[in-house]
């Protein structure tokens, strides 16, 4: 069970919601929320900040002005944002394998149909 109550897609959803809400904010490394979540795990790793997908960095910007505490859907940690960036960078690999497996399935189906046609012609 993970820190989000077993829902694996909740962390990326939180990052996307926070990034969309803060899309007009200016992103600077001084205002990034770097603290980890309250629930810590022995397998919890801290990820270093990267420069890819800078739009998602806005999810961990601390907004100034109002003294109210930001909700969990409005503020994410740098580690949560970096985990989502890693997931996004893996999507092209999965897309390529889907295309390859579709072609492979078509080829196997065609071979079976061709074999059955040849068997009918032989008889």
PDB file of N, CA and C in Angstrom, residues 15-100:
ATOM      1  N   UNK A  15      -0.090  16.078  -9.352  1.00  0.00           N
ATOM      2  CA  UNK A  15       0.927  16.934  -9.970  1.00  0.00           C
ATOM      3  C   UNK A  15       0.322  17.700 -11.137  1.00  0.00           C
ATOM      4  N   UNK A  16      -0.469  17.039 -11.970  1.00  0.00           N
ATOM      5  CA  UNK A  16      -1.084  17.716 -13.113  1.00  0.00           C
ATOM      6  C   UNK A  16      -2.076  18.797 -12.661  1.00  0.00           C
ATOM      7  N   UNK A  17      -2.877  18.503 -11.639  1.00  0.00           N
ATOM      8  CA  UNK A  17      -3.834  19.488 -11.147  1.00  0.00           C
ATOM      9  C   UNK A  17      -3.106  20.699 -10.582  1.00  0.00           C
ATOM     10  N   UNK A  18      -2.080  20.459  -9.779  1.00  0.00           N
ATOM     11  CA  UNK A  18      -1.328  21.571  -9.182  1.00  0.00           C
ATOM     12  C   UNK A  18      -0.614  22.390 -10.258  1.00  0.00           C
ATOM     13  N   UNK A  19      -0.086  21.724 -11.287  1.00  0.00           N
ATOM     14  CA  UNK A  19       0.609  22.445 -12.363  1.00  0.00           C
ATOM     15  C   UNK A  19      -0.368  23.272 -13.191  1.00  0.00           C
ATOM     16  N   UNK A  20      -1.553  22.757 -13.435  1.00  0.00           N
ATOM     17  CA  UNK A  20      -2.544  23.503 -14.218  1.00  0.00           C
ATOM     18  C   UNK A  20      -3.067  24.698 -13.432  1.00  0.00           C
ATOM     19  N   UNK A  21      -3.294  24.509 -12.142  1.00  0.00           N
ATOM     20  CA  UNK A  21      -3.788  25.616 -11.314  1.00  0.00           C
ATOM     21  C   UNK A  21      -2.759  26.746 -11.259  1.00  0.00           C
ATOM     22  N   UNK A  22      -1.480  26.382 -11.216  1.00  0.00           N
ATOM     23  CA  UNK A  22      -0.419  27.390 -11.092  1.00  0.00           C
ATOM     24  C   UNK A  22       0.276  27.684 -12.421  1.00  0.00           C
ATOM     25  N   UNK A  23      -0.394  27.490 -13.527  1.00  0.00           N
ATOM     26  CA  UNK A  23       0.232  27.637 -14.838  1.00  0.00           C
ATOM     27  C   UNK A  23       0.701  29.061 -15.131  1.00  0.00           C
ATOM     28  N   UNK A  24       0.137  30.050 -14.463  1.00  0.00           N
ATOM     29  CA  UNK A  24       0.527  31.439 -14.718  1.00  0.00           C
ATOM     30  C   UNK A  24       1.610  31.932 -13.758  1.00  0.00           C
ATOM     31  N   UNK A  25       2.018  31.093 -12.815  1.00  0.00           N
ATOM     32  CA  UNK A  25       3.054  31.471 -11.863  1.00  0.00           C
ATOM     33  C   UNK A  25       4.429  31.430 -12.537  1.00  0.00           C
ATOM     34  N   UNK A  26       5.321  32.273 -12.068  1.00  0.00           N
ATOM     35  CA  UNK A  26       6.698  32.225 -12.531  1.00  0.00           C
ATOM     36  C   UNK A  26       7.452  31.207 -11.689  1.00  0.00           C
ATOM     37  N   UNK A  27       8.207  30.349 -12.347  1.00  0.00           N
ATOM     38  CA  UNK A  27       8.892  29.261 -11.657  1.00  0.00           C
ATOM     39  C   UNK A  27      10.345  29.639 -11.394  1.00  0.00           C
ATOM     40  N   UNK A  28      10.725  29.658 -10.133  1.00  0.00           N
ATOM     41  CA  UNK A  28      12.119  29.855  -9.763  1.00  0.00           C
ATOM     42  C   UNK A  28      12.488  28.800  -8.735  1.00  0.00           C
ATOM     43  N   UNK A  29      13.748  28.429  -8.706  1.00  0.00           N
ATOM     44  CA  UNK A  29      14.165  27.348  -7.812  1.00  0.00           C
ATOM     45  C   UNK A  29      14.094  27.746  -6.344  1.00  0.00           C
ATOM     46  N   UNK A  30      13.958  29.046  -6.046  1.00  0.00           N
ATOM     47  CA  UNK A  30      13.866  29.501  -4.659  1.00  0.00           C
ATOM     48  C   UNK A  30      12.522  29.160  -4.029  1.00  0.00           C
ATOM     49  N   UNK A  31      11.477  29.055  -4.824  1.00  0.00           N
ATOM     50  CA  UNK A  31      10.133  28.858  -4.299  1.00  0.00           C
ATOM     51  C   UNK A  31       9.645  27.412  -4.398  1.00  0.00           C
ATOM     52  N   UNK A  32      10.525  26.470  -4.697  1.00  0.00           N
ATOM     53  CA  UNK A  32      10.097  25.081  -4.836  1.00  0.00           C
ATOM     54  C   UNK A  32       9.894  24.442  -3.473  1.00  0.00           C
ATOM     55  N   UNK A  33       8.850  23.657  -3.358  1.00  0.00           N
ATOM     56  CA  UNK A  33       8.490  22.958  -2.123  1.00  0.00           C
ATOM     57  C   UNK A  33       9.259  21.642  -2.103  1.00  0.00           C
ATOM     58  N   UNK A  34      10.351  21.584  -1.313  1.00  0.00           N
ATOM     59  CA  UNK A  34      11.247  20.437  -1.366  1.00  0.00           C
ATOM     60  C   UNK A  34      11.018  19.431  -0.262  1.00  0.00           C
ATOM     61  N   UNK A  35      10.138  19.670   0.678  1.00  0.00           N
ATOM     62  CA  UNK A  35       9.959  18.734   1.776  1.00  0.00           C
ATOM     63  C   UNK A  35       9.199  17.508   1.314  1.00  0.00           C
ATOM     64  N   UNK A  36       9.476  16.405   1.946  1.00  0.00           N
ATOM     65  CA  UNK A  36       8.814  15.154   1.609  1.00  0.00           C
ATOM     66  C   UNK A  36       7.458  15.092   2.287  1.00  0.00           C
ATOM     67  N   UNK A  37       6.645  14.152   1.877  1.00  0.00           N
ATOM     68  CA  UNK A  37       5.314  14.003   2.451  1.00  0.00           C
ATOM     69  C   UNK A  37       5.419  13.472   3.883  1.00  0.00           C
ATOM     70  N   UNK A  38       4.300  13.520   4.599  1.00  0.00           N
ATOM     71  CA  UNK A  38       4.290  13.122   6.004  1.00  0.00           C
ATOM     72  C   UNK A  38       4.570  11.639   6.177  1.00  0.00           C
ATOM     73  N   UNK A  39       4.066  10.811   5.276  1.00  0.00           N
ATOM     74  CA  UNK A  39       4.272   9.374   5.365  1.00  0.00           C
ATOM     75  C   UNK A  39       5.571   9.034   4.667  1.00  0.00           C
ATOM     76  N   UNK A  40       6.505   8.500   5.409  1.00  0.00           N
ATOM     77  CA  UNK A  40       7.788   8.123   4.807  1.00  0.00           C
ATOM     78  C   UNK A  40       7.903   6.615   4.807  1.00  0.00           C
ATOM     79  N   UNK A  41       8.568   6.110   3.820  1.00  0.00           N
ATOM     80  CA  UNK A  41       8.734   4.686   3.637  1.00  0.00           C
ATOM     81  C   UNK A  41      10.220   4.387   3.601  1.00  0.00           C
ATOM     82  N   UNK A  42      10.612   3.189   3.945  1.00  0.00           N
ATOM     83  CA  UNK A  42      12.029   2.845   3.901  1.00  0.00           C
ATOM     84  C   UNK A  42      12.534   2.814   2.461  1.00  0.00           C
ATOM     85  N   UNK A  43      11.633   2.635   1.493  1.00  0.00           N
ATOM     86  CA  UNK A  43      12.007   2.625   0.079  1.00  0.00           C
ATOM     87  C   UNK A  43      11.840   3.991  -0.575  1.00  0.00           C
ATOM     88  N   UNK A  44      11.509   5.018   0.199  1.00  0.00           N
ATOM     89  CA  UNK A  44      11.268   6.351  -0.336  1.00  0.00           C
ATOM     90  C   UNK A  44      12.598   6.974  -0.750  1.00  0.00           C
ATOM     91  N   UNK A  45      12.685   7.410  -1.985  1.00  0.00           N
ATOM     92  CA  UNK A  45      13.903   8.007  -2.508  1.00  0.00           C
ATOM     93  C   UNK A  45      13.646   9.461  -2.846  1.00  0.00           C
ATOM     94  N   UNK A  46      14.659  10.284  -2.620  1.00  0.00           N
ATOM     95  CA  UNK A  46      14.569  11.681  -3.020  1.00  0.00           C
ATOM     96  C   UNK A  46      15.145  11.804  -4.426  1.00  0.00           C
ATOM     97  N   UNK A  47      14.436  12.479  -5.287  1.00  0.00           N
ATOM     98  CA  UNK A  47      14.862  12.671  -6.661  1.00  0.00           C
ATOM     99  C   UNK A  47      15.396  14.084  -6.825  1.00  0.00           C
ATOM    100  N   UNK A  48      16.462  14.227  -7.582  1.00  0.00           N
ATOM    101  CA  UNK A  48      17.027  15.536  -7.844  1.00  0.00           C
ATOM    102  C   UNK A  48      16.193  16.261  -8.890  1.00  0.00           C
ATOM    103  N   UNK A  49      16.164  17.561  -8.800  1.00  0.00           N
ATOM    104  CA  UNK A  49      15.397  18.378  -9.729  1.00  0.00           C
ATOM    105  C   UNK A  49      16.059  18.365 -11.102  1.00  0.00           C
ATOM    106  N   UNK A  50      15.276  18.145 -12.143  1.00  0.00           N
ATOM    107  CA  UNK A  50      15.775  18.153 -13.515  1.00  0.00           C
ATOM    108  C   UNK A  50      15.139  19.308 -14.277  1.00  0.00           C
ATOM    109  N   UNK A  51      15.680  19.598 -15.450  1.00  0.00           N
ATOM    110  CA  UNK A  51      15.197  20.721 -16.252  1.00  0.00           C
ATOM    111  C   UNK A  51      14.175  20.298 -17.307  1.00  0.00           C
ATOM    112  N   UNK A  52      13.829  19.018 -17.393  1.00  0.00           N
ATOM    113  CA  UNK A  52      12.835  18.567 -18.364  1.00  0.00           C
ATOM    114  C   UNK A  52      11.431  18.872 -17.867  1.00  0.00           C
ATOM    115  N   UNK A  53      10.511  19.036 -18.802  1.00  0.00           N
ATOM    116  CA  UNK A  53       9.092  19.249 -18.502  1.00  0.00           C
ATOM    117  C   UNK A  53       8.902  20.334 -17.438  1.00  0.00           C
ATOM    118  N   UNK A  54       9.403  21.512 -17.728  1.00  0.00           N
ATOM    119  CA  UNK A  54       9.366  22.610 -16.755  1.00  0.00           C
ATOM    120  C   UNK A  54       7.950  23.027 -16.380  1.00  0.00           C
ATOM    121  N   UNK A  55       6.987  22.712 -17.210  1.00  0.00           N
ATOM    122  CA  UNK A  55       5.597  23.039 -16.875  1.00  0.00           C
ATOM    123  C   UNK A  55       5.176  22.347 -15.579  1.00  0.00           C
ATOM    124  N   UNK A  56       5.648  21.122 -15.377  1.00  0.00           N
ATOM    125  CA  UNK A  56       5.275  20.384 -14.172  1.00  0.00           C
ATOM    126  C   UNK A  56       5.956  20.926 -12.926  1.00  0.00           C
ATOM    127  N   UNK A  57       7.055  21.672 -13.087  1.00  0.00           N
ATOM    128  CA  UNK A  57       7.737  22.255 -11.928  1.00  0.00           C
ATOM    129  C   UNK A  57       6.847  23.249 -11.197  1.00  0.00           C
ATOM    130  N   UNK A  58       5.884  23.784 -11.882  1.00  0.00           N
ATOM    131  CA  UNK A  58       4.985  24.759 -11.255  1.00  0.00           C
ATOM    132  C   UNK A  58       4.107  24.115 -10.190  1.00  0.00           C
ATOM    133  N   UNK A  59       4.023  22.799 -10.185  1.00  0.00           N
ATOM    134  CA  UNK A  59       3.222  22.104  -9.173  1.00  0.00           C
ATOM    135  C   UNK A  59       3.842  22.206  -7.794  1.00  0.00           C
ATOM    136  N   UNK A  60       5.129  22.461  -7.707  1.00  0.00           N
ATOM    137  CA  UNK A  60       5.779  22.532  -6.394  1.00  0.00           C
ATOM    138  C   UNK A  60       6.224  23.946  -6.041  1.00  0.00           C
ATOM    139  N   UNK A  61       5.561  24.947  -6.603  1.00  0.00           N
ATOM    140  CA  UNK A  61       5.848  26.341  -6.263  1.00  0.00           C
ATOM    141  C   UNK A  61       5.027  26.729  -5.042  1.00  0.00           C
ATOM    142  N   UNK A  62       5.707  27.294  -4.051  1.00  0.00           N
ATOM    143  CA  UNK A  62       4.998  27.839  -2.895  1.00  0.00           C
ATOM    144  C   UNK A  62       4.526  29.237  -3.260  1.00  0.00           C
ATOM    145  N   UNK A  63       3.228  29.460  -3.167  1.00  0.00           N
ATOM    146  CA  UNK A  63       2.697  30.783  -3.493  1.00  0.00           C
ATOM    147  C   UNK A  63       2.757  31.665  -2.266  1.00  0.00           C
ATOM    148  N   UNK A  64       3.123  32.916  -2.471  1.00  0.00           N
ATOM    149  CA  UNK A  64       3.195  33.874  -1.375  1.00  0.00           C
ATOM    150  C   UNK A  64       1.965  34.758  -1.385  1.00  0.00           C
ATOM    151  N   UNK A  65       1.773  35.500  -0.356  1.00  0.00           N
ATOM    152  CA  UNK A  65       0.629  36.402  -0.295  1.00  0.00           C
ATOM    153  C   UNK A  65      -0.348  35.951   0.762  1.00  0.00           C
ATOM    154  N   UNK A  66      -1.154  34.963   0.456  1.00  0.00           N
ATOM    155  CA  UNK A  66      -2.125  34.474   1.423  1.00  0.00           C
ATOM    156  C   UNK A  66      -1.429  33.588   2.441  1.00  0.00           C
ATOM    157  N   UNK A  67      -1.817  33.682   3.697  1.00  0.00           N
ATOM    158  CA  UNK A  67      -1.186  32.909   4.756  1.00  0.00           C
ATOM    159  C   UNK A  67      -1.835  31.556   4.971  1.00  0.00           C
ATOM    160  N   UNK A  68      -2.838  31.241   4.186  1.00  0.00           N
ATOM    161  CA  UNK A  68      -3.480  29.941   4.369  1.00  0.00           C
ATOM    162  C   UNK A  68      -2.573  28.839   3.820  1.00  0.00           C
ATOM    163  N   UNK A  69      -2.681  27.682   4.425  1.00  0.00           N
ATOM    164  CA  UNK A  69      -1.867  26.549   4.001  1.00  0.00           C
ATOM    165  C   UNK A  69      -2.453  25.954   2.728  1.00  0.00           C
ATOM    166  N   UNK A  70      -1.593  25.658   1.773  1.00  0.00           N
ATOM    167  CA  UNK A  70      -2.067  25.109   0.503  1.00  0.00           C
ATOM    168  C   UNK A  70      -2.476  23.654   0.695  1.00  0.00           C
ATOM    169  N   UNK A  71      -3.535  23.247   0.014  1.00  0.00           N
ATOM    170  CA  UNK A  71      -4.023  21.885   0.116  1.00  0.00           C
ATOM    171  C   UNK A  71      -3.097  20.907  -0.586  1.00  0.00           C
ATOM    172  N   UNK A  72      -3.352  19.626  -0.358  1.00  0.00           N
ATOM    173  CA  UNK A  72      -2.479  18.602  -0.945  1.00  0.00           C
ATOM    174  C   UNK A  72      -2.613  18.529  -2.465  1.00  0.00           C
ATOM    175  N   UNK A  73      -3.715  19.019  -3.014  1.00  0.00           N
ATOM    176  CA  UNK A  73      -3.889  19.015  -4.464  1.00  0.00           C
ATOM    177  C   UNK A  73      -3.347  20.289  -5.097  1.00  0.00           C
ATOM    178  N   UNK A  74      -2.880  21.223  -4.311  1.00  0.00           N
ATOM    179  CA  UNK A  74      -2.351  22.486  -4.829  1.00  0.00           C
ATOM    180  C   UNK A  74      -0.841  22.597  -4.692  1.00  0.00           C
ATOM    181  N   UNK A  75      -0.223  21.733  -3.880  1.00  0.00           N
ATOM    182  CA  UNK A  75       1.210  21.813  -3.645  1.00  0.00           C
ATOM    183  C   UNK A  75       1.791  20.409  -3.594  1.00  0.00           C
ATOM    184  N   UNK A  76       2.796  20.156  -4.411  1.00  0.00           N
ATOM    185  CA  UNK A  76       3.462  18.859  -4.467  1.00  0.00           C
ATOM    186  C   UNK A  76       4.932  19.040  -4.131  1.00  0.00           C
ATOM    187  N   UNK A  77       5.580  17.959  -3.752  1.00  0.00           N
ATOM    188  CA  UNK A  77       7.010  18.025  -3.474  1.00  0.00           C
ATOM    189  C   UNK A  77       7.791  17.849  -4.775  1.00  0.00           C
ATOM    190  N   UNK A  78       9.076  18.197  -4.730  1.00  0.00           N
ATOM    191  CA  UNK A  78       9.931  18.048  -5.900  1.00  0.00           C
ATOM    192  C   UNK A  78      10.043  16.578  -6.281  1.00  0.00           C
ATOM    193  N   UNK A  79      10.111  15.696  -5.290  1.00  0.00           N
ATOM    194  CA  UNK A  79      10.202  14.262  -5.582  1.00  0.00           C
ATOM    195  C   UNK A  79       8.963  13.748  -6.309  1.00  0.00           C
ATOM    196  N   UNK A  80       7.786  14.213  -5.903  1.00  0.00           N
ATOM    197  CA  UNK A  80       6.565  13.782  -6.587  1.00  0.00           C
ATOM    198  C   UNK A  80       6.565  14.250  -8.033  1.00  0.00           C
ATOM    199  N   UNK A  81       7.004  15.480  -8.271  1.00  0.00           N
ATOM    200  CA  UNK A  81       7.044  16.010  -9.637  1.00  0.00           C
ATOM    201  C   UNK A  81       8.067  15.240 -10.470  1.00  0.00           C
ATOM    202  N   UNK A  82       9.209  14.923  -9.892  1.00  0.00           N
ATOM    203  CA  UNK A  82      10.235  14.186 -10.640  1.00  0.00           C
ATOM    204  C   UNK A  82       9.780  12.768 -10.961  1.00  0.00           C
ATOM    205  N   UNK A  83       9.018  12.149 -10.078  1.00  0.00           N
ATOM    206  CA  UNK A  83       8.481  10.820 -10.368  1.00  0.00           C
ATOM    207  C   UNK A  83       7.535  10.863 -11.565  1.00  0.00           C
ATOM    208  N   UNK A  84       6.714  11.892 -11.631  1.00  0.00           N
ATOM    209  CA  UNK A  84       5.794  12.034 -12.767  1.00  0.00           C
ATOM    210  C   UNK A  84       6.583  12.306 -14.047  1.00  0.00           C
ATOM    211  N   UNK A  85       7.651  13.076 -13.955  1.00  0.00           N
ATOM    212  CA  UNK A  85       8.489  13.330 -15.132  1.00  0.00           C
ATOM    213  C   UNK A  85       9.104  12.046 -15.648  1.00  0.00           C
ATOM    214  N   UNK A  86       9.510  11.159 -14.746  1.00  0.00           N
ATOM    215  CA  UNK A  86      10.066   9.867 -15.160  1.00  0.00           C
ATOM    216  C   UNK A  86       9.002   9.033 -15.855  1.00  0.00           C
ATOM    217  N   UNK A  87       7.779   9.031 -15.306  1.00  0.00           N
ATOM    218  CA  UNK A  87       6.686   8.291 -15.949  1.00  0.00           C
ATOM    219  C   UNK A  87       6.392   8.821 -17.345  1.00  0.00           C
ATOM    220  N   UNK A  88       6.398  10.138 -17.506  1.00  0.00           N
ATOM    221  CA  UNK A  88       6.128  10.736 -18.815  1.00  0.00           C
ATOM    222  C   UNK A  88       7.232  10.384 -19.807  1.00  0.00           C
ATOM    223  N   UNK A  89       8.472  10.340 -19.343  1.00  0.00           N
ATOM    224  CA  UNK A  89       9.563  10.027 -20.261  1.00  0.00           C
ATOM    225  C   UNK A  89       9.548   8.555 -20.679  1.00  0.00           C
ATOM    226  N   UNK A  90       8.825   7.699 -19.959  1.00  0.00           N
ATOM    227  CA  UNK A  90       8.705   6.291 -20.349  1.00  0.00           C
ATOM    228  C   UNK A  90       7.572   6.040 -21.351  1.00  0.00           C
ATOM    229  N   UNK A  91       6.663   6.992 -21.502  1.00  0.00           N
ATOM    230  CA  UNK A  91       5.515   6.802 -22.397  1.00  0.00           C
ATOM    231  C   UNK A  91       5.896   6.516 -23.854  1.00  0.00           C
ATOM    232  N   UNK A  92       6.920   7.162 -24.440  1.00  0.00           N
ATOM    233  CA  UNK A  92       7.274   6.811 -25.827  1.00  0.00           C
ATOM    234  C   UNK A  92       7.712   5.362 -25.997  1.00  0.00           C
ATOM    235  N   UNK A  93       8.340   4.796 -24.983  1.00  0.00           N
ATOM    236  CA  UNK A  93       8.760   3.387 -25.061  1.00  0.00           C
ATOM    237  C   UNK A  93       7.537   2.491 -25.139  1.00  0.00           C
ATOM    238  N   UNK A  94       6.540   2.754 -24.287  1.00  0.00           N
ATOM    239  CA  UNK A  94       5.322   1.959 -24.325  1.00  0.00           C
ATOM    240  C   UNK A  94       4.574   2.148 -25.639  1.00  0.00           C
ATOM    241  N   UNK A  95       4.571   3.356 -26.167  1.00  0.00           N
ATOM    242  CA  UNK A  95       3.895   3.607 -27.448  1.00  0.00           C
ATOM    243  C   UNK A  95       4.549   2.815 -28.571  1.00  0.00           C
ATOM    244  N   UNK A  96       5.866   2.749 -28.580  1.00  0.00           N
ATOM    245  CA  UNK A  96       6.564   1.978 -29.617  1.00  0.00           C
ATOM    246  C   UNK A  96       6.280   0.487 -29.497  1.00  0.00           C
ATOM    247  N   UNK A  97       6.216  -0.025 -28.284  1.00  0.00           N
ATOM    248  CA  UNK A  97       5.944  -1.452 -28.129  1.00  0.00           C
ATOM    249  C   UNK A  97       4.516  -1.792 -28.511  1.00  0.00           C
ATOM    250  N   UNK A  98       3.580  -0.872 -28.316  1.00  0.00           N
ATOM    251  CA  UNK A  98       2.192  -1.134 -28.720  1.00  0.00           C
ATOM    252  C   UNK A  98       2.114  -1.271 -30.237  1.00  0.00           C
ATOM    253  N   UNK A  99       2.792  -0.398 -30.955  1.00  0.00           N
ATOM    254  CA  UNK A  99       2.796  -0.477 -32.419  1.00  0.00           C
ATOM    255  C   UNK A  99       3.452  -1.785 -32.868  1.00  0.00           C
ATOM    256  N   UNK A 100       4.585  -2.134 -32.282  1.00  0.00           N
ATOM    257  CA  UNK A 100       5.280  -3.360 -32.654  1.00  0.00           C
ATOM    258  C   UNK A 100       4.420  -4.587 -32.366  1.00  0.00           C
TER     259      UNK A 100
END
